[in-house]
PDB file of C-alpha atoms in Angstrom:
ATOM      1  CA  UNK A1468     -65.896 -12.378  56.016  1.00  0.00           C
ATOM      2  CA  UNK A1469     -67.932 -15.194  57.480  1.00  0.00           C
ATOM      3  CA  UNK A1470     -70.026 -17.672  55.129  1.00  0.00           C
ATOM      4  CA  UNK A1471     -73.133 -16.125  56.343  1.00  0.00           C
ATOM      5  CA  UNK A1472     -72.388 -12.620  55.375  1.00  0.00           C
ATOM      6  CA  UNK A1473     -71.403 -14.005  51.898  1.00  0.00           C
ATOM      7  CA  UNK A1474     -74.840 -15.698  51.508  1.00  0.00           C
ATOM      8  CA  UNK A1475     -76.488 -12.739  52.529  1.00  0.00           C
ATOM      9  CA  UNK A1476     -74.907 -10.806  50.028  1.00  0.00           C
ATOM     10  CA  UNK A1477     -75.552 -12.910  47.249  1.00  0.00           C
ATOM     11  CA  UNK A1478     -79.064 -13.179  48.114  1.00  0.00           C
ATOM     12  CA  UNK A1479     -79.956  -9.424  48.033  1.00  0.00           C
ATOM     13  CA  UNK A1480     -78.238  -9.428  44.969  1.00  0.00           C
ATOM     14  CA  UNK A1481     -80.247 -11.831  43.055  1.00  0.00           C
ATOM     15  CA  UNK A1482     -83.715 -10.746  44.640  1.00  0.00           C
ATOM     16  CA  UNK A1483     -82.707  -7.064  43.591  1.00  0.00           C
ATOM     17  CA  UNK A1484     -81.788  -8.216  39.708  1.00  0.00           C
ATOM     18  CA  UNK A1485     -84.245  -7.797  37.378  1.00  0.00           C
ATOM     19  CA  UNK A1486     -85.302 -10.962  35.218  1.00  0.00           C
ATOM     20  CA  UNK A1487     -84.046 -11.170  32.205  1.00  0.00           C
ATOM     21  CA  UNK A1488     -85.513 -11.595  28.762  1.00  0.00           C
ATOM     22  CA  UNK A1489     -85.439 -14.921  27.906  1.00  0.00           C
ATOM     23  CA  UNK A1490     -87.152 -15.913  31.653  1.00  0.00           C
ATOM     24  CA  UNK A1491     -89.987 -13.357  30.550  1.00  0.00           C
ATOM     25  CA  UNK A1492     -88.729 -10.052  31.720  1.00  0.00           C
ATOM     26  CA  UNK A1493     -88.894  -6.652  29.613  1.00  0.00           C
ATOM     27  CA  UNK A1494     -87.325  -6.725  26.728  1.00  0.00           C
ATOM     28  CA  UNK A1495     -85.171  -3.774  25.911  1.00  0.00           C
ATOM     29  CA  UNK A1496     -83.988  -4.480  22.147  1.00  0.00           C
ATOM     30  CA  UNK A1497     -84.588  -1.448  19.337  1.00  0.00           C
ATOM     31  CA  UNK A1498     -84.786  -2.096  15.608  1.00  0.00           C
ATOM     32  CA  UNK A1499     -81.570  -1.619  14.347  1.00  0.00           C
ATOM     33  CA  UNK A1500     -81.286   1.772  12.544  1.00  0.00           C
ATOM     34  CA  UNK A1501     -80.583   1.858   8.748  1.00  0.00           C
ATOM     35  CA  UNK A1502     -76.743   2.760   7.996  1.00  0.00           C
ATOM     36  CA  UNK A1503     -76.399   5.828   6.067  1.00  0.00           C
ATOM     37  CA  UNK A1504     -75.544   4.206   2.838  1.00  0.00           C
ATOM     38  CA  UNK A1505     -79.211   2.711   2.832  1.00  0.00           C
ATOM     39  CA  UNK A1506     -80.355   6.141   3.742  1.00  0.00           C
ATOM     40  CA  UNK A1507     -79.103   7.211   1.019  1.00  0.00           C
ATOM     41  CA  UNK A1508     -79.781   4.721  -1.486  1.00  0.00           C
ATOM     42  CA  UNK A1509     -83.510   5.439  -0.687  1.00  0.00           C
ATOM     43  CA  UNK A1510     -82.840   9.264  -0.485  1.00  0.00           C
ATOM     44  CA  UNK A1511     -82.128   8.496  -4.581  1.00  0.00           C
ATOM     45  CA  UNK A1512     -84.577   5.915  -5.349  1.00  0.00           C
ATOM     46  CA  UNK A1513     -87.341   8.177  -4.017  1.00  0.00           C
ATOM     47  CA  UNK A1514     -87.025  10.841  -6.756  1.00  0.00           C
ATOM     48  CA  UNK A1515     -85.236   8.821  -9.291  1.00  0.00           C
ATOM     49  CA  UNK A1516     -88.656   6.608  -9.123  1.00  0.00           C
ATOM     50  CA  UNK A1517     -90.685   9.938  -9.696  1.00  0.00           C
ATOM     51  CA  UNK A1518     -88.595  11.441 -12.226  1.00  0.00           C
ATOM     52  CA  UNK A1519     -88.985   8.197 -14.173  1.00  0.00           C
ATOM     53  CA  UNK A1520     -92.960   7.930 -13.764  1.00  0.00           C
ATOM     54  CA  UNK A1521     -93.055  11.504 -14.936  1.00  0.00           C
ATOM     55  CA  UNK A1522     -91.046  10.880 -18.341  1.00  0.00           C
ATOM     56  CA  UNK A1523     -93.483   7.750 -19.216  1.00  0.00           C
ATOM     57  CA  UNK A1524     -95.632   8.719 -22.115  1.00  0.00           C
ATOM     58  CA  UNK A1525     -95.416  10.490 -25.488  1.00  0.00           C
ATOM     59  CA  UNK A1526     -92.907  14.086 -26.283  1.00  0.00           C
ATOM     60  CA  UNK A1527     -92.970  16.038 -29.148  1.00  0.00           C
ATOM     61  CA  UNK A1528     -89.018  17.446 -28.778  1.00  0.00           C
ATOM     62  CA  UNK A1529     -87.649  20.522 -30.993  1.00  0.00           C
ATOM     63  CA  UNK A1530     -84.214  20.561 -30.967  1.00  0.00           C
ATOM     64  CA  UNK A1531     -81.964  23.864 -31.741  1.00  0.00           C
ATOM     65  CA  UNK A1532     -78.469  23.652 -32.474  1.00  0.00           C
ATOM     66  CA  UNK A1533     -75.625  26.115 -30.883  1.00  0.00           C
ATOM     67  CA  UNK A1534     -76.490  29.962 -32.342  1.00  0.00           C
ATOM     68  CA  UNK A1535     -79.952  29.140 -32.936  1.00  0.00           C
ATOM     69  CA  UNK A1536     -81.903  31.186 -30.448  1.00  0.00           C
ATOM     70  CA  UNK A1537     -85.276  32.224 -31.640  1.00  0.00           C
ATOM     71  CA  UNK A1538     -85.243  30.706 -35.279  1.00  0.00           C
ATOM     72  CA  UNK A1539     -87.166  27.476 -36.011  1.00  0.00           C
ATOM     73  CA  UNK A1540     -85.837  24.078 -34.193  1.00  0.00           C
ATOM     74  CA  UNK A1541     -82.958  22.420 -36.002  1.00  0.00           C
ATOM     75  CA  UNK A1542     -84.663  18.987 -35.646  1.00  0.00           C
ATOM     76  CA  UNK A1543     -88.717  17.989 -34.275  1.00  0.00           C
ATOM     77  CA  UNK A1544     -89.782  14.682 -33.707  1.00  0.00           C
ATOM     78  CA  UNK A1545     -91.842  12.590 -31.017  1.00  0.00           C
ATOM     79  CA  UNK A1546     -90.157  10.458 -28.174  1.00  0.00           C
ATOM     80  CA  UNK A1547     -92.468   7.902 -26.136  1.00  0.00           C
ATOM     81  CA  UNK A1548     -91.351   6.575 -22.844  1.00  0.00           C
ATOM     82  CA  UNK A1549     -92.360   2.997 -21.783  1.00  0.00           C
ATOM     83  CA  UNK A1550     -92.396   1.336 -18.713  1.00  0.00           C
ATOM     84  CA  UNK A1551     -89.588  -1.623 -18.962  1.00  0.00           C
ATOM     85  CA  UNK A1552     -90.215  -4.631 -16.342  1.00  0.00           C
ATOM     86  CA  UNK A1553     -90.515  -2.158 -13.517  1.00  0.00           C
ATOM     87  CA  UNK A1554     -90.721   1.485 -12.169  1.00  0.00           C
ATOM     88  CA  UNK A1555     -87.298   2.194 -12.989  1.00  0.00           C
ATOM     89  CA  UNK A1556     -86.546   1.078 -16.646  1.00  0.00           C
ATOM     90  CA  UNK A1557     -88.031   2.882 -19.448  1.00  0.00           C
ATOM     91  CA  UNK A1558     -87.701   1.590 -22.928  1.00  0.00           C
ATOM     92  CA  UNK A1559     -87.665   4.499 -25.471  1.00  0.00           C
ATOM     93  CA  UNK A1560     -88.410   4.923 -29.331  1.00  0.00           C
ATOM     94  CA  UNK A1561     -87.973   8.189 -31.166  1.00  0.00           C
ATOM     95  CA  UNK A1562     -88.959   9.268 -34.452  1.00  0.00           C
ATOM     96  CA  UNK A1563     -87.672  12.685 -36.318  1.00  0.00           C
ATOM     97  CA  UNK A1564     -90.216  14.620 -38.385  1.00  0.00           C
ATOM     98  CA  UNK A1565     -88.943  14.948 -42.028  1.00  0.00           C
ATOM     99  CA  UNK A1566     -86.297  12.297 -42.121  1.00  0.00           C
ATOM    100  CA  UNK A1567     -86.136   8.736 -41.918  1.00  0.00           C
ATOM    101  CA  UNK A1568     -83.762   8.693 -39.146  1.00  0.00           C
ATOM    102  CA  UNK A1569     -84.829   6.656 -36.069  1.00  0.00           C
ATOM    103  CA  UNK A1570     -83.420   6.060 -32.493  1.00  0.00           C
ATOM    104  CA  UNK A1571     -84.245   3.413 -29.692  1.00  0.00           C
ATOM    105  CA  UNK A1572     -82.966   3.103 -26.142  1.00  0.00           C
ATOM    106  CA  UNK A1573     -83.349   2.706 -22.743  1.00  0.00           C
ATOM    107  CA  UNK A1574     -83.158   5.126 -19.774  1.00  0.00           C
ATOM    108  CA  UNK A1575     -83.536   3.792 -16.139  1.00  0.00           C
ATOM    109  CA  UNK A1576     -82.245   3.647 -12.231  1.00  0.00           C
ATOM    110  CA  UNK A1577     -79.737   1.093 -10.774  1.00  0.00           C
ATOM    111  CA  UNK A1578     -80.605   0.895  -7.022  1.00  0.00           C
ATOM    112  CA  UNK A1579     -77.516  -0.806  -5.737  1.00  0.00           C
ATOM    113  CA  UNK A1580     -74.929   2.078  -7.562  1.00  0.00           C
ATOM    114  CA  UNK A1581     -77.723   5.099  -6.851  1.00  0.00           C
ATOM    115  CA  UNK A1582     -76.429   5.871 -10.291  1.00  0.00           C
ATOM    116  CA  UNK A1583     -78.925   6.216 -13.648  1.00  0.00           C
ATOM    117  CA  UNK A1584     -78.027   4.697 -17.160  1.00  0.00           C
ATOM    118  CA  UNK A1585     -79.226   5.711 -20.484  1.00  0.00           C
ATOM    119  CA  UNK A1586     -78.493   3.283 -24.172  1.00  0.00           C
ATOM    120  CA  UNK A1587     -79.282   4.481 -27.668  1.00  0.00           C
ATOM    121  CA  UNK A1588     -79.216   2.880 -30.977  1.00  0.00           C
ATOM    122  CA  UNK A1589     -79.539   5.387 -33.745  1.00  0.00           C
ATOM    123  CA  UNK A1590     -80.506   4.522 -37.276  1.00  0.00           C
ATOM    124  CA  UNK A1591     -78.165   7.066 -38.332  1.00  0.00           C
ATOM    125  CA  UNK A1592     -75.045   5.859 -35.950  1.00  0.00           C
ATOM    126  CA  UNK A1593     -72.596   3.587 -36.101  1.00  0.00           C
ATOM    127  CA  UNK A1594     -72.314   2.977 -32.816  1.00  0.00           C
ATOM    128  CA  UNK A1595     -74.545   2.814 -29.566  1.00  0.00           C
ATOM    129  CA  UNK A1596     -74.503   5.259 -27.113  1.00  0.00           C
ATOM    130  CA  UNK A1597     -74.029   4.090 -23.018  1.00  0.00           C
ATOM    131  CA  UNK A1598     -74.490   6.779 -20.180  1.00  0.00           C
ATOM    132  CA  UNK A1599     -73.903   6.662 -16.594  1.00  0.00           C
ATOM    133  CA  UNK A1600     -76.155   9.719 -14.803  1.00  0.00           C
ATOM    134  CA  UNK A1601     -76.028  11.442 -10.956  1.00  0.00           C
ATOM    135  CA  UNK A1602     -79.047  12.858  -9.985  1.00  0.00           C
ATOM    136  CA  UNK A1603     -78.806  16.024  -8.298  1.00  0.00           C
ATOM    137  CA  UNK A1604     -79.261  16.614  -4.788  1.00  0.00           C
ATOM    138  CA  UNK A1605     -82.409  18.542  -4.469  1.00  0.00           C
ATOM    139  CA  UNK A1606     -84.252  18.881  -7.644  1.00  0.00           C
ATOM    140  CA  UNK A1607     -85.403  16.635 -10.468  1.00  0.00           C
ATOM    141  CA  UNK A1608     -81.665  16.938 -12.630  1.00  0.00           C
ATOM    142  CA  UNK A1609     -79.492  14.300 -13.633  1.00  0.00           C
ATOM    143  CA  UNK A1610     -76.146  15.021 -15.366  1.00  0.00           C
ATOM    144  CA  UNK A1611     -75.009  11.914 -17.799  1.00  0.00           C
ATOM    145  CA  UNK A1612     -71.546  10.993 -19.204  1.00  0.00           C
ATOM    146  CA  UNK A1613     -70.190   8.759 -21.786  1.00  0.00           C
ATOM    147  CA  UNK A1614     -68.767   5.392 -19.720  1.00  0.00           C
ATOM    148  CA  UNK A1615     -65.402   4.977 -20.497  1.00  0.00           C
ATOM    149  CA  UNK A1616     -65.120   1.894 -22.602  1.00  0.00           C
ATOM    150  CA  UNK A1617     -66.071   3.644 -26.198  1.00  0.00           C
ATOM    151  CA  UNK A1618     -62.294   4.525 -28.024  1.00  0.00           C
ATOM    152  CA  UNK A1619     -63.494   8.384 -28.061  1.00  0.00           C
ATOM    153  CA  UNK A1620     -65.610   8.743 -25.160  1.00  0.00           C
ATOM    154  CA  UNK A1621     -65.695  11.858 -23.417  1.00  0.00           C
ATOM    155  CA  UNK A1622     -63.824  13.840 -26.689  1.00  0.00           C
ATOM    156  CA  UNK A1623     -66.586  14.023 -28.886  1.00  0.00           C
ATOM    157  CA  UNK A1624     -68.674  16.954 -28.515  1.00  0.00           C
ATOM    158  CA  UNK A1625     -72.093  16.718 -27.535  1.00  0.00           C
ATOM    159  CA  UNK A1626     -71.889  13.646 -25.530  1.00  0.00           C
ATOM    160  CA  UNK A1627     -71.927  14.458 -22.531  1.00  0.00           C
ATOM    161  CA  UNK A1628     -75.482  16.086 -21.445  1.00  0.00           C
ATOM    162  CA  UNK A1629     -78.194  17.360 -18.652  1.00  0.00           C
ATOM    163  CA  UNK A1630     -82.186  16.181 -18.429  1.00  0.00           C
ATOM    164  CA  UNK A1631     -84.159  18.104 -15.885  1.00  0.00           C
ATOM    165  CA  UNK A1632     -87.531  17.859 -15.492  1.00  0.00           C
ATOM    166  CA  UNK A1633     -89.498  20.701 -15.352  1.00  0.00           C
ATOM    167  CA  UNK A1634     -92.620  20.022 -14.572  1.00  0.00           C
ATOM    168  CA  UNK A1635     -94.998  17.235 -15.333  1.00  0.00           C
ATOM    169  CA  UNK A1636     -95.641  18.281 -19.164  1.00  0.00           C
ATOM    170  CA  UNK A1637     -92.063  19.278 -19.912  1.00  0.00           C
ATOM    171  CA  UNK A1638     -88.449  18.635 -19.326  1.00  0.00           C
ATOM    172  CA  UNK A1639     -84.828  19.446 -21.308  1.00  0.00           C
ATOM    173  CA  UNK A1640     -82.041  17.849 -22.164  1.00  0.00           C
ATOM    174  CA  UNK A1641     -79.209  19.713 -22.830  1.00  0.00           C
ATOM    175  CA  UNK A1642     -75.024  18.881 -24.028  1.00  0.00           C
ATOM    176  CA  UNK A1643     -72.729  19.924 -21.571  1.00  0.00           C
ATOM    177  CA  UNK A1644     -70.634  21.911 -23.647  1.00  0.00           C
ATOM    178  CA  UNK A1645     -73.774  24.302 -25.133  1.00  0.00           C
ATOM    179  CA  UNK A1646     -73.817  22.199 -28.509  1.00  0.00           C
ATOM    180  CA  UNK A1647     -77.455  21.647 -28.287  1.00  0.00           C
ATOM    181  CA  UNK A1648     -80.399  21.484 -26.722  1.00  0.00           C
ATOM    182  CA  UNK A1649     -83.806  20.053 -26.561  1.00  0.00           C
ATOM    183  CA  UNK A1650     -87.231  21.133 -25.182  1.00  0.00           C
ATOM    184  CA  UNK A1651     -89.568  18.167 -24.746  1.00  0.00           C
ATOM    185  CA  UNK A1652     -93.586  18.564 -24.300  1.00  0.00           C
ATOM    186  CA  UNK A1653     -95.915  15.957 -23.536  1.00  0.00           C
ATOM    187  CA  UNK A1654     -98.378  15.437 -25.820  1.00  0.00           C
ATOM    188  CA  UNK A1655    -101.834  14.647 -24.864  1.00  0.00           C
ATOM    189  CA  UNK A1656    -104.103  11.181 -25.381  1.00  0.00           C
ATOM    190  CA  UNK A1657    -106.650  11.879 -28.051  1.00  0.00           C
TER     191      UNK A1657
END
């Protein structure tokens, strides 16, 4: 191959290259996709966020204990939902109607383990309550469980439980194991 035929060639090849970005030619990058895992962190935080909004404000609850179908409730009171630094803590306070007996808690989203947590403090208790939740894949339920550190957690009945929301003015909560169950209905500002 003679030097002339070499220079040639490298000629027509950089007259035929396109420029490149940096020397002001087209650029070609794409913003980078999310991975699934934040997909699906904000798949969660979407509805968790809603479901959270929706239980802010004041419940009247009637609770009926396992047998009690169409009798009176067991236990009435009031629970009001507060907003808690952000969108995805509520504080919570409950009274029961006819007894002294009070409870206190929190319920709210973690964003980084997609999961939901729930505290209470009962006047009644002797020791608090801590739930980790899952929030159903399509519709507004999430199922909580005792976390494991508590001596009996998990063996006591009743602990383990289900809230699903409704609709805007109501939502239940009910034990796994069919101990109990609560309706909750928002009561109106006067």
């Amino acid at each position: 191959m003679s030097a002339g035929s070499v220079v040639a060639a490298i000629v027509a090849l950089v007259s035929g290259a396109t420029t490149l970005a940096a020397q002001g030619g087209q650029r070609l990058a794409r913003p980078a996709q999310p991975s699934d895992a934040e997909r699906s962190a904000e798949a969660r935080l979407v509805p968790a966020r809603g479901m959270l909004r929706t239980l802010a404000g004041t419940w009247r609850f009637d609770m009926r204990f396992a047998g009690n179908f169409d009798g009176p409730a067991d236990v009435s009171g009031t629970r009001v939902f507060k907003q808690l630094f952000d969108s995805l803590r509520l504080e919570w306070t409950e009274a029961l109607e006819h007894s002294p007996l009070q409870g206190q808690g929190v319920l709210g989203f973690d964003e980084k383990s997609g999961r939901f947590f729930s505290s209470g403090v009962y006047s009644a208790g002797t020791s608090p309550e801590f739930m980790t939740g899952t929030l159903a894949d399509g519709e507004p339920l999430v199922t909580f469980t005792p976390l494991p550190f508590a001596p009996d957690a998990g063996r006591v009945p009743g602990q383990a439980f289900a809230l699903s929301v409704i609709d805007a003015d109501h939502f239940t909560v009910v034990a796994l194991d069919r101990a109990w169950r609560s309706v909750f209905t928002r009561q109106q500002q006067q």
